[in-house]
């Protein structure tokens, strides 16, 4: 993300106990809107606790998203938010950040292509195919037995993507149940 005036320096933002944010590159206090603009410009920054030096970047970025959603400028569908919350504490939480990062990078690349394309629908079709390939690659890595099984069976549905996603979900649910059963057994033994 990070180019600032041709260099690869990261802007350090200090967050004080009174919640004020101080941009060390401009020696001025800034707002969350300013940080949001830095993100849109592709400028990299870290938010650090002014007293402890702890990295607060994740929390501040989440706060920016929260404020945007609260203002009614929401970009996150309710179903996505519910699913995201459901992943916390589960086994999929380990893989989710890398998958979301890869998906968002792919979406950003596609958005650039759409802006350049004479026919945005053909770009959309190409992206749908790339997304499916990326999804299949992820399934090969994270759930190889499910992927192999889905490739050997012929789908009778009109939408094989939904079939594959349903199978993946069922496999994850089965894995979660197996883990819960193992935890229950361990708890009984103690």
CSV table of N, CA, C and O in Angstrom, one decimal, residues 42-165:
chain,number,residue,atom,x,y,z
A,42,UNK,N,-3.7,5.5,-0.7
A,42,UNK,CA,-2.7,4.4,-0.8
A,42,UNK,C,-1.5,4.7,0.1
A,42,UNK,O,-0.4,4.1,-0.1
A,43,UNK,N,-1.6,5.6,1.1
A,43,UNK,CA,-0.4,5.9,1.9
A,43,UNK,C,-0.5,5.0,3.2
A,43,UNK,O,-1.5,4.8,3.8
A,44,UNK,N,0.7,4.5,3.5
A,44,UNK,CA,0.7,3.5,4.6
A,44,UNK,C,1.0,4.3,5.9
A,44,UNK,O,1.8,5.2,6.0
A,45,UNK,N,0.3,3.9,7.0
A,45,UNK,CA,0.5,4.4,8.3
A,45,UNK,C,0.3,3.4,9.4
A,45,UNK,O,-0.3,2.4,9.2
A,46,UNK,N,0.9,3.7,10.5
A,46,UNK,CA,0.7,2.9,11.7
A,46,UNK,C,0.2,3.8,12.8
A,46,UNK,O,0.7,4.9,12.9
A,47,UNK,N,-0.7,3.3,13.6
A,47,UNK,CA,-1.1,4.1,14.8
A,47,UNK,C,-0.5,3.4,16.0
A,47,UNK,O,-0.7,2.2,16.2
A,48,UNK,N,0.2,4.2,16.8
A,48,UNK,CA,0.9,3.7,18.0
A,48,UNK,C,0.4,4.5,19.2
A,48,UNK,O,0.1,5.7,19.2
A,49,UNK,N,0.2,3.7,20.3
A,49,UNK,CA,-0.1,4.3,21.6
A,49,UNK,C,1.0,5.3,21.9
A,49,UNK,O,2.2,4.8,22.0
A,50,UNK,N,0.7,6.5,22.2
A,50,UNK,CA,1.8,7.5,22.5
A,50,UNK,C,2.6,7.2,23.8
A,50,UNK,O,3.8,7.5,23.8
A,51,UNK,N,2.0,6.5,24.7
A,51,UNK,CA,2.6,6.2,26.0
A,51,UNK,C,3.4,4.8,25.9
A,51,UNK,O,4.6,4.8,26.3
A,52,UNK,N,2.7,3.8,25.4
A,52,UNK,CA,3.3,2.4,25.4
A,52,UNK,C,4.0,2.0,24.1
A,52,UNK,O,4.8,1.1,24.1
A,53,UNK,N,3.6,2.7,23.0
A,53,UNK,CA,4.2,2.3,21.7
A,53,UNK,C,3.4,1.1,21.1
A,53,UNK,O,3.8,0.6,20.0
A,54,UNK,N,2.4,0.6,21.8
A,54,UNK,CA,1.6,-0.5,21.2
A,54,UNK,C,1.0,-0.2,19.9
A,54,UNK,O,0.6,1.0,19.7
A,55,UNK,N,0.9,-1.2,19.0
A,55,UNK,CA,0.3,-1.0,17.7
A,55,UNK,C,-1.2,-1.0,17.8
A,55,UNK,O,-1.8,-2.0,18.2
A,56,UNK,N,-1.8,0.1,17.5
A,56,UNK,CA,-3.3,0.3,17.5
A,56,UNK,C,-3.9,0.4,16.2
A,56,UNK,O,-5.1,0.7,16.0
A,57,UNK,N,-3.1,0.1,15.1
A,57,UNK,CA,-3.6,0.3,13.7
A,57,UNK,C,-4.9,-0.5,13.5
A,57,UNK,O,-5.8,0.1,12.9
A,58,UNK,N,-4.9,-1.8,13.8
A,58,UNK,CA,-6.1,-2.6,13.6
A,58,UNK,C,-7.4,-2.0,14.2
A,58,UNK,O,-8.4,-1.9,13.6
A,59,UNK,N,-7.2,-1.6,15.5
A,59,UNK,CA,-8.4,-1.0,16.2
A,59,UNK,C,-8.8,0.3,15.6
A,59,UNK,O,-10.0,0.5,15.4
A,60,UNK,N,-7.9,1.1,15.1
A,60,UNK,CA,-8.3,2.4,14.5
A,60,UNK,C,-8.9,2.2,13.2
A,60,UNK,O,-9.9,2.8,12.8
A,61,UNK,N,-8.4,1.3,12.4
A,61,UNK,CA,-9.0,1.0,11.1
A,61,UNK,C,-10.4,0.4,11.3
A,61,UNK,O,-11.3,0.8,10.5
A,62,UNK,N,-10.6,-0.4,12.3
A,62,UNK,CA,-11.9,-1.0,12.6
A,62,UNK,C,-12.8,0.2,13.0
A,62,UNK,O,-14.0,0.2,12.6
A,63,UNK,N,-12.3,1.1,13.8
A,63,UNK,CA,-13.1,2.3,14.2
A,63,UNK,C,-13.5,3.1,13.0
A,63,UNK,O,-14.7,3.6,12.9
A,64,UNK,N,-12.7,3.3,12.0
A,64,UNK,CA,-13.0,4.0,10.8
A,64,UNK,C,-14.2,3.3,10.1
A,64,UNK,O,-15.2,3.9,9.7
A,65,UNK,N,-14.1,2.0,10.0
A,65,UNK,CA,-15.1,1.2,9.3
A,65,UNK,C,-16.4,1.4,10.1
A,65,UNK,O,-17.5,1.6,9.5
A,66,UNK,N,-16.4,1.3,11.4
A,66,UNK,CA,-17.5,1.4,12.3
A,66,UNK,C,-18.2,2.7,12.0
A,66,UNK,O,-19.4,2.8,11.9
A,67,UNK,N,-17.4,3.8,12.0
A,67,UNK,CA,-18.0,5.1,11.8
A,67,UNK,C,-18.6,5.3,10.4
A,67,UNK,O,-19.7,5.9,10.3
A,68,UNK,N,-18.0,4.7,9.4
A,68,UNK,CA,-18.6,4.8,8.0
A,68,UNK,C,-19.9,4.0,8.0
A,68,UNK,O,-20.9,4.5,7.4
A,69,UNK,N,-20.0,2.8,8.6
A,69,UNK,CA,-21.2,2.0,8.7
A,69,UNK,C,-22.3,2.8,9.5
A,69,UNK,O,-23.4,2.7,9.1
A,70,UNK,N,-21.9,3.5,10.5
A,70,UNK,CA,-22.8,4.2,11.4
A,70,UNK,C,-23.4,5.4,10.7
A,70,UNK,O,-24.6,5.7,10.8
A,71,UNK,N,-22.6,6.0,9.8
A,71,UNK,CA,-23.1,7.2,9.0
A,71,UNK,C,-24.1,6.8,7.9
A,71,UNK,O,-24.6,7.6,7.2
A,72,UNK,N,-24.3,5.5,7.7
A,72,UNK,CA,-25.2,5.0,6.7
A,72,UNK,C,-24.4,4.9,5.3
A,72,UNK,O,-25.1,4.7,4.3
A,73,UNK,N,-23.1,4.9,5.4
A,73,UNK,CA,-22.3,4.7,4.2
A,73,UNK,C,-21.8,3.3,4.1
A,73,UNK,O,-20.7,3.0,3.6
A,74,UNK,N,-22.6,2.4,4.6
A,74,UNK,CA,-22.2,1.0,4.7
A,74,UNK,C,-21.9,0.3,3.4
A,74,UNK,O,-22.6,0.5,2.4
A,75,UNK,N,-20.8,-0.4,3.5
A,75,UNK,CA,-20.4,-1.3,2.3
A,75,UNK,C,-20.5,-2.7,2.7
A,75,UNK,O,-20.3,-3.6,1.8
A,76,UNK,N,-20.7,-3.0,3.9
A,76,UNK,CA,-20.7,-4.4,4.4
A,76,UNK,C,-22.1,-5.0,4.6
A,76,UNK,O,-22.8,-4.5,5.4
A,77,UNK,N,-22.5,-6.0,3.8
A,77,UNK,CA,-23.8,-6.5,3.9
A,77,UNK,C,-24.0,-7.2,5.3
A,77,UNK,O,-23.1,-7.7,5.9
A,78,UNK,N,-25.2,-7.2,5.7
A,78,UNK,CA,-25.5,-7.8,7.0
A,78,UNK,C,-25.1,-9.2,7.1
A,78,UNK,O,-24.5,-9.7,8.1
A,79,UNK,N,-25.4,-10.0,6.1
A,79,UNK,CA,-25.0,-11.4,6.1
A,79,UNK,C,-23.5,-11.6,6.2
A,79,UNK,O,-23.0,-12.5,6.9
A,80,UNK,N,-22.7,-10.8,5.5
A,80,UNK,CA,-21.3,-10.8,5.6
A,80,UNK,C,-20.8,-10.5,7.1
A,80,UNK,O,-20.0,-11.2,7.6
A,81,UNK,N,-21.4,-9.5,7.7
A,81,UNK,CA,-21.1,-9.2,9.1
A,81,UNK,C,-21.4,-10.3,10.0
A,81,UNK,O,-20.6,-10.7,10.9
A,82,UNK,N,-22.6,-10.9,9.8
A,82,UNK,CA,-22.9,-12.1,10.7
A,82,UNK,C,-22.0,-13.2,10.5
A,82,UNK,O,-21.5,-13.9,11.4
A,83,UNK,N,-21.6,-13.5,9.2
A,83,UNK,CA,-20.7,-14.6,9.0
A,83,UNK,C,-19.3,-14.3,9.5
A,83,UNK,O,-18.7,-15.2,10.1
A,84,UNK,N,-18.9,-13.1,9.4
A,84,UNK,CA,-17.6,-12.7,9.9
A,84,UNK,C,-17.5,-12.9,11.5
A,84,UNK,O,-16.6,-13.5,12.0
A,85,UNK,N,-18.6,-12.5,12.1
A,85,UNK,CA,-18.6,-12.6,13.6
A,85,UNK,C,-18.6,-14.1,13.9
A,85,UNK,O,-18.0,-14.6,14.9
A,86,UNK,N,-19.3,-14.9,13.1
A,86,UNK,CA,-19.4,-16.4,13.4
A,86,UNK,C,-18.0,-17.1,13.2
A,86,UNK,O,-17.8,-18.1,13.9
A,87,UNK,N,-17.1,-16.5,12.5
A,87,UNK,CA,-15.8,-17.1,12.3
A,87,UNK,C,-14.9,-16.9,13.5
A,87,UNK,O,-13.9,-17.6,13.7
A,88,UNK,N,-15.2,-15.8,14.3
A,88,UNK,CA,-14.3,-15.6,15.5
A,88,UNK,C,-14.4,-16.7,16.4
A,88,UNK,O,-15.5,-17.2,16.8
A,89,UNK,N,-13.3,-17.2,16.9
A,89,UNK,CA,-13.2,-18.3,17.8
A,89,UNK,C,-13.3,-19.7,17.2
A,89,UNK,O,-13.1,-20.7,17.8
A,90,UNK,N,-13.5,-19.7,15.9
A,90,UNK,CA,-13.6,-21.0,15.2
A,90,UNK,C,-12.3,-21.4,14.5
A,90,UNK,O,-11.4,-20.5,14.4
A,91,UNK,N,-12.2,-22.5,14.0
A,91,UNK,CA,-11.0,-23.0,13.3
A,91,UNK,C,-10.8,-22.2,12.0
A,91,UNK,O,-9.6,-22.0,11.6
A,92,UNK,N,-11.8,-21.7,11.4
A,92,UNK,CA,-11.7,-21.0,10.1
A,92,UNK,C,-11.0,-19.6,10.4
A,92,UNK,O,-10.5,-19.0,9.4
A,93,UNK,N,-11.1,-19.1,11.6
A,93,UNK,CA,-10.5,-17.8,11.9
A,93,UNK,C,-9.0,-17.7,11.5
A,93,UNK,O,-8.5,-16.7,11.1
A,94,UNK,N,-8.3,-18.9,11.6
A,94,UNK,CA,-6.9,-18.9,11.2
A,94,UNK,C,-6.7,-18.6,9.8
A,94,UNK,O,-5.8,-17.9,9.4
A,95,UNK,N,-7.6,-19.1,8.9
A,95,UNK,CA,-7.4,-18.9,7.5
A,95,UNK,C,-8.1,-17.7,6.9
A,95,UNK,O,-7.8,-17.2,5.8
A,96,UNK,N,-9.1,-17.2,7.6
A,96,UNK,CA,-9.9,-16.1,7.1
A,96,UNK,C,-9.1,-14.8,6.8
A,96,UNK,O,-9.3,-14.3,5.7
A,97,UNK,N,-8.2,-14.3,7.6
A,97,UNK,CA,-7.5,-13.1,7.2
A,97,UNK,C,-6.7,-13.2,5.9
A,97,UNK,O,-6.8,-12.3,5.1
A,98,UNK,N,-6.0,-14.3,5.7
A,98,UNK,CA,-5.3,-14.5,4.4
A,98,UNK,C,-6.3,-14.5,3.2
A,98,UNK,O,-6.1,-13.9,2.2
A,99,UNK,N,-7.4,-15.2,3.4
A,99,UNK,CA,-8.4,-15.3,2.3
A,99,UNK,C,-9.1,-14.0,2.0
A,99,UNK,O,-9.2,-13.6,0.9
A,100,UNK,N,-9.4,-13.3,3.1
A,100,UNK,CA,-10.0,-11.9,2.9
A,100,UNK,C,-9.0,-11.0,2.2
A,100,UNK,O,-9.4,-10.2,1.4
A,101,UNK,N,-7.8,-11.0,2.7
A,101,UNK,CA,-6.8,-10.2,2.1
A,101,UNK,C,-6.6,-10.5,0.6
A,101,UNK,O,-6.6,-9.6,-0.2
A,102,UNK,N,-6.5,-11.8,0.2
A,102,UNK,CA,-6.4,-12.2,-1.1
A,102,UNK,C,-7.6,-11.7,-1.9
A,102,UNK,O,-7.5,-11.2,-3.1
A,103,UNK,N,-8.8,-11.9,-1.4
A,103,UNK,CA,-10.1,-11.5,-2.0
A,103,UNK,C,-10.1,-10.0,-2.3
A,103,UNK,O,-10.5,-9.6,-3.4
A,104,UNK,N,-9.8,-9.2,-1.3
A,104,UNK,CA,-9.8,-7.8,-1.4
A,104,UNK,C,-8.8,-7.3,-2.4
A,104,UNK,O,-9.1,-6.4,-3.2
A,105,UNK,N,-7.6,-7.9,-2.5
A,105,UNK,CA,-6.6,-7.5,-3.5
A,105,UNK,C,-7.1,-7.8,-4.9
A,105,UNK,O,-7.0,-7.0,-5.8
A,106,UNK,N,-7.8,-9.0,-5.0
A,106,UNK,CA,-8.3,-9.3,-6.3
A,106,UNK,C,-9.4,-8.4,-6.7
A,106,UNK,O,-9.5,-8.0,-7.8
A,107,UNK,N,-10.3,-8.0,-5.8
A,107,UNK,CA,-11.4,-7.1,-6.0
A,107,UNK,C,-10.8,-5.7,-6.5
A,107,UNK,O,-11.3,-5.1,-7.4
A,108,UNK,N,-9.8,-5.2,-5.8
A,108,UNK,CA,-9.2,-4.0,-6.1
A,108,UNK,C,-8.6,-4.0,-7.5
A,108,UNK,O,-8.7,-3.0,-8.3
A,109,UNK,N,-7.9,-5.1,-7.9
A,109,UNK,CA,-7.4,-5.2,-9.2
A,109,UNK,C,-8.5,-5.2,-10.3
A,109,UNK,O,-8.3,-4.6,-11.3
A,110,UNK,N,-9.6,-5.9,-10.0
A,110,UNK,CA,-10.7,-6.0,-10.9
A,110,UNK,C,-11.3,-4.6,-11.1
A,110,UNK,O,-11.7,-4.2,-12.2
A,111,UNK,N,-11.4,-3.9,-10.0
A,111,UNK,CA,-12.0,-2.5,-10.0
A,111,UNK,C,-11.2,-1.7,-11.0
A,111,UNK,O,-11.8,-0.9,-11.8
A,112,UNK,N,-9.9,-1.8,-11.0
A,112,UNK,CA,-9.0,-1.0,-11.9
A,112,UNK,C,-9.3,-1.4,-13.3
A,112,UNK,O,-9.4,-0.6,-14.2
A,113,UNK,N,-9.4,-2.7,-13.5
A,113,UNK,CA,-9.7,-3.2,-14.9
A,113,UNK,C,-11.1,-2.7,-15.4
A,113,UNK,O,-11.2,-2.4,-16.6
A,114,UNK,N,-12.1,-2.7,-14.5
A,114,UNK,CA,-13.4,-2.3,-14.9
A,114,UNK,C,-13.4,-0.8,-15.4
A,114,UNK,O,-14.1,-0.5,-16.3
A,115,UNK,N,-12.6,0.0,-14.7
A,115,UNK,CA,-12.5,1.4,-15.1
A,115,UNK,C,-11.9,1.5,-16.5
A,115,UNK,O,-12.3,2.5,-17.2
A,116,UNK,N,-11.0,0.7,-16.8
A,116,UNK,CA,-10.3,0.7,-18.1
A,116,UNK,C,-11.1,0.1,-19.2
A,116,UNK,O,-11.0,0.4,-20.4
A,117,UNK,N,-12.0,-0.9,-18.9
A,117,UNK,CA,-12.6,-1.7,-19.9
A,117,UNK,C,-13.7,-1.0,-20.7
A,117,UNK,O,-14.4,-0.2,-20.2
A,118,UNK,N,-13.7,-1.3,-22.0
A,118,UNK,CA,-14.7,-0.7,-22.9
A,118,UNK,C,-16.1,-1.4,-22.6
A,118,UNK,O,-17.1,-0.8,-22.7
A,119,UNK,N,-16.0,-2.7,-22.3
A,119,UNK,CA,-17.2,-3.5,-22.0
A,119,UNK,C,-17.1,-4.0,-20.6
A,119,UNK,O,-16.5,-5.1,-20.4
A,120,UNK,N,-17.6,-3.3,-19.5
A,120,UNK,CA,-17.4,-3.8,-18.1
A,120,UNK,C,-18.0,-5.2,-17.9
A,120,UNK,O,-17.5,-5.9,-17.0
A,121,UNK,N,-19.0,-5.6,-18.6
A,121,UNK,CA,-19.6,-6.9,-18.4
A,121,UNK,C,-18.6,-8.0,-18.7
A,121,UNK,O,-18.6,-9.0,-18.0
A,122,UNK,N,-17.8,-7.8,-19.8
A,122,UNK,CA,-16.9,-8.9,-20.1
A,122,UNK,C,-15.8,-8.9,-19.0
A,122,UNK,O,-15.3,-10.0,-18.6
A,123,UNK,N,-15.4,-7.8,-18.5
A,123,UNK,CA,-14.5,-7.8,-17.3
A,123,UNK,C,-15.1,-8.5,-16.1
A,123,UNK,O,-14.4,-9.2,-15.4
A,124,UNK,N,-16.4,-8.2,-15.9
A,124,UNK,CA,-17.1,-8.9,-14.8
A,124,UNK,C,-17.1,-10.4,-14.9
A,124,UNK,O,-16.8,-11.1,-14.0
A,125,UNK,N,-17.3,-10.9,-16.2
A,125,UNK,CA,-17.3,-12.3,-16.4
A,125,UNK,C,-15.9,-12.9,-16.2
A,125,UNK,O,-15.8,-14.0,-15.6
A,126,UNK,N,-14.9,-12.2,-16.7
A,126,UNK,CA,-13.5,-12.7,-16.4
A,126,UNK,C,-13.2,-12.7,-14.9
A,126,UNK,O,-12.6,-13.7,-14.5
A,127,UNK,N,-13.7,-11.7,-14.2
A,127,UNK,CA,-13.4,-11.7,-12.8
A,127,UNK,C,-14.2,-12.8,-12.1
A,127,UNK,O,-13.6,-13.5,-11.1
A,128,UNK,N,-15.4,-13.1,-12.5
A,128,UNK,CA,-16.1,-14.2,-11.9
A,128,UNK,C,-15.4,-15.5,-12.1
A,128,UNK,O,-15.3,-16.4,-11.1
A,129,UNK,N,-14.8,-15.7,-13.2
A,129,UNK,CA,-14.0,-17.0,-13.5
A,129,UNK,C,-12.8,-17.0,-12.6
A,129,UNK,O,-12.4,-18.0,-12.1
A,130,UNK,N,-12.1,-15.8,-12.5
A,130,UNK,CA,-10.9,-15.8,-11.7
A,130,UNK,C,-11.3,-16.0,-10.2
A,130,UNK,O,-10.5,-16.7,-9.5
A,131,UNK,N,-12.4,-15.5,-9.7
A,131,UNK,CA,-12.8,-15.7,-8.4
A,131,UNK,C,-13.1,-17.2,-8.1
A,131,UNK,O,-12.7,-17.7,-7.1
A,132,UNK,N,-13.7,-17.8,-9.1
A,132,UNK,CA,-14.0,-19.3,-8.9
A,132,UNK,C,-12.7,-20.0,-8.9
A,132,UNK,O,-12.5,-21.0,-8.0
A,133,UNK,N,-11.8,-19.7,-9.7
A,133,UNK,CA,-10.5,-20.4,-9.7
A,133,UNK,C,-9.7,-20.1,-8.4
A,133,UNK,O,-9.1,-21.1,-7.8
A,134,UNK,N,-9.8,-18.9,-7.9
A,134,UNK,CA,-9.2,-18.6,-6.6
A,134,UNK,C,-9.9,-19.4,-5.5
A,134,UNK,O,-9.2,-19.9,-4.6
A,135,UNK,N,-11.2,-19.5,-5.5
A,135,UNK,CA,-11.9,-20.2,-4.5
A,135,UNK,C,-11.5,-21.7,-4.5
A,135,UNK,O,-11.3,-22.3,-3.5
A,136,UNK,N,-11.4,-22.3,-5.7
A,136,UNK,CA,-11.1,-23.7,-5.9
A,136,UNK,C,-9.6,-23.9,-5.4
A,136,UNK,O,-9.3,-24.9,-4.7
A,137,UNK,N,-8.8,-22.9,-5.7
A,137,UNK,CA,-7.4,-23.1,-5.2
A,137,UNK,C,-7.3,-23.1,-3.6
A,137,UNK,O,-6.6,-23.8,-3.0
A,138,UNK,N,-8.1,-22.2,-3.0
A,138,UNK,CA,-8.2,-22.1,-1.6
A,138,UNK,C,-8.8,-23.4,-1.0
A,138,UNK,O,-8.3,-24.0,0.0
A,139,UNK,N,-9.8,-24.0,-1.7
A,139,UNK,CA,-10.3,-25.3,-1.3
A,139,UNK,C,-9.3,-26.4,-1.4
A,139,UNK,O,-9.2,-27.3,-0.5
A,140,UNK,N,-8.5,-26.4,-2.4
A,140,UNK,CA,-7.5,-27.4,-2.6
A,140,UNK,C,-6.5,-27.3,-1.4
A,140,UNK,O,-6.0,-28.4,-0.9
A,141,UNK,N,-6.2,-26.1,-1.0
A,141,UNK,CA,-5.2,-25.9,0.1
A,141,UNK,C,-5.8,-26.3,1.4
A,141,UNK,O,-5.1,-27.0,2.2
A,142,UNK,N,-6.9,-25.8,1.7
A,142,UNK,CA,-7.5,-25.9,3.1
A,142,UNK,C,-8.3,-27.2,3.3
A,142,UNK,O,-8.5,-27.6,4.4
A,143,UNK,N,-8.9,-27.7,2.2
A,143,UNK,CA,-9.8,-28.9,2.4
A,143,UNK,C,-9.6,-29.8,1.2
A,143,UNK,O,-10.5,-29.9,0.4
A,144,UNK,N,-8.4,-30.4,1.0
A,144,UNK,CA,-8.1,-31.2,-0.2
A,144,UNK,C,-9.1,-32.3,-0.4
A,144,UNK,O,-9.4,-32.6,-1.5
A,145,UNK,N,-9.5,-33.0,0.7
A,145,UNK,CA,-10.4,-34.2,0.5
A,145,UNK,C,-11.8,-33.7,0.0
A,145,UNK,O,-12.3,-34.4,-0.9
A,146,UNK,N,-12.3,-32.6,0.5
A,146,UNK,CA,-13.6,-32.1,0.0
A,146,UNK,C,-13.4,-31.7,-1.5
A,146,UNK,O,-14.3,-32.0,-2.3
A,147,UNK,N,-12.4,-31.1,-1.8
A,147,UNK,CA,-12.2,-30.6,-3.2
A,147,UNK,C,-12.2,-31.8,-4.1
A,147,UNK,O,-12.8,-31.8,-5.2
A,148,UNK,N,-11.4,-32.9,-3.8
A,148,UNK,CA,-11.3,-34.1,-4.6
A,148,UNK,C,-12.7,-34.7,-4.8
A,148,UNK,O,-13.1,-35.1,-5.9
A,149,UNK,N,-13.4,-34.8,-3.7
A,149,UNK,CA,-14.8,-35.4,-3.7
A,149,UNK,C,-15.7,-34.6,-4.6
A,149,UNK,O,-16.5,-35.2,-5.4
A,150,UNK,N,-15.6,-33.3,-4.6
A,150,UNK,CA,-16.5,-32.5,-5.4
A,150,UNK,C,-16.2,-32.6,-6.8
A,150,UNK,O,-17.0,-32.4,-7.7
A,151,UNK,N,-14.9,-32.9,-7.2
A,151,UNK,CA,-14.5,-33.0,-8.6
A,151,UNK,C,-14.9,-34.3,-9.2
A,151,UNK,O,-15.1,-34.4,-10.4
A,152,UNK,N,-15.1,-35.3,-8.3
A,152,UNK,CA,-15.4,-36.7,-8.8
A,152,UNK,C,-17.0,-36.8,-9.0
A,152,UNK,O,-17.4,-37.6,-9.8
A,153,UNK,N,-17.7,-36.0,-8.3
A,153,UNK,CA,-19.2,-36.1,-8.4
A,153,UNK,C,-19.7,-35.1,-9.5
A,153,UNK,O,-19.1,-34.0,-9.6
A,154,UNK,N,-20.7,-35.5,-10.2
A,154,UNK,CA,-21.2,-34.6,-11.2
A,154,UNK,C,-22.4,-33.8,-10.5
A,154,UNK,O,-23.2,-34.4,-9.9
A,155,UNK,N,-22.4,-32.5,-10.7
A,155,UNK,CA,-23.4,-31.7,-10.2
A,155,UNK,C,-24.6,-31.7,-11.1
A,155,UNK,O,-24.5,-31.5,-12.3
A,156,UNK,N,-25.8,-31.9,-10.4
A,156,UNK,CA,-27.0,-31.8,-11.2
A,156,UNK,C,-27.7,-30.5,-11.0
A,156,UNK,O,-28.7,-30.2,-11.7
A,157,UNK,N,-27.1,-29.6,-10.2
A,157,UNK,CA,-27.7,-28.3,-10.0
A,157,UNK,C,-27.4,-27.4,-11.2
A,157,UNK,O,-26.4,-27.6,-11.9
A,158,UNK,N,-28.2,-26.3,-11.3
A,158,UNK,CA,-27.9,-25.3,-12.3
A,158,UNK,C,-26.8,-24.4,-11.9
A,158,UNK,O,-26.2,-23.7,-12.8
A,159,UNK,N,-26.4,-24.4,-10.6
A,159,UNK,CA,-25.3,-23.5,-10.2
A,159,UNK,C,-24.2,-24.3,-9.4
A,159,UNK,O,-24.3,-24.5,-8.2
A,160,UNK,N,-23.2,-24.8,-10.1
A,160,UNK,CA,-22.2,-25.6,-9.4
A,160,UNK,C,-21.4,-24.9,-8.4
A,160,UNK,O,-20.9,-25.4,-7.5
A,161,UNK,N,-21.3,-23.5,-8.5
A,161,UNK,CA,-20.6,-22.7,-7.5
A,161,UNK,C,-21.3,-22.8,-6.2
A,161,UNK,O,-20.7,-23.1,-5.2
A,162,UNK,N,-22.6,-22.7,-6.2
A,162,UNK,CA,-23.4,-22.8,-5.0
A,162,UNK,C,-23.3,-24.2,-4.4
A,162,UNK,O,-23.2,-24.4,-3.2
A,163,UNK,N,-23.3,-25.2,-5.3
A,163,UNK,CA,-23.1,-26.6,-4.8
A,163,UNK,C,-21.8,-26.8,-4.1
A,163,UNK,O,-21.7,-27.4,-3.0
A,164,UNK,N,-20.7,-26.3,-4.7
A,164,UNK,CA,-19.4,-26.4,-4.1
A,164,UNK,C,-19.3,-25.7,-2.8
A,164,UNK,O,-18.8,-26.2,-1.8
A,165,UNK,N,-19.9,-24.5,-2.7
A,165,UNK,CA,-19.9,-23.7,-1.5
A,165,UNK,C,-20.7,-24.4,-0.4
A,165,UNK,O,-20.3,-24.4,0.8
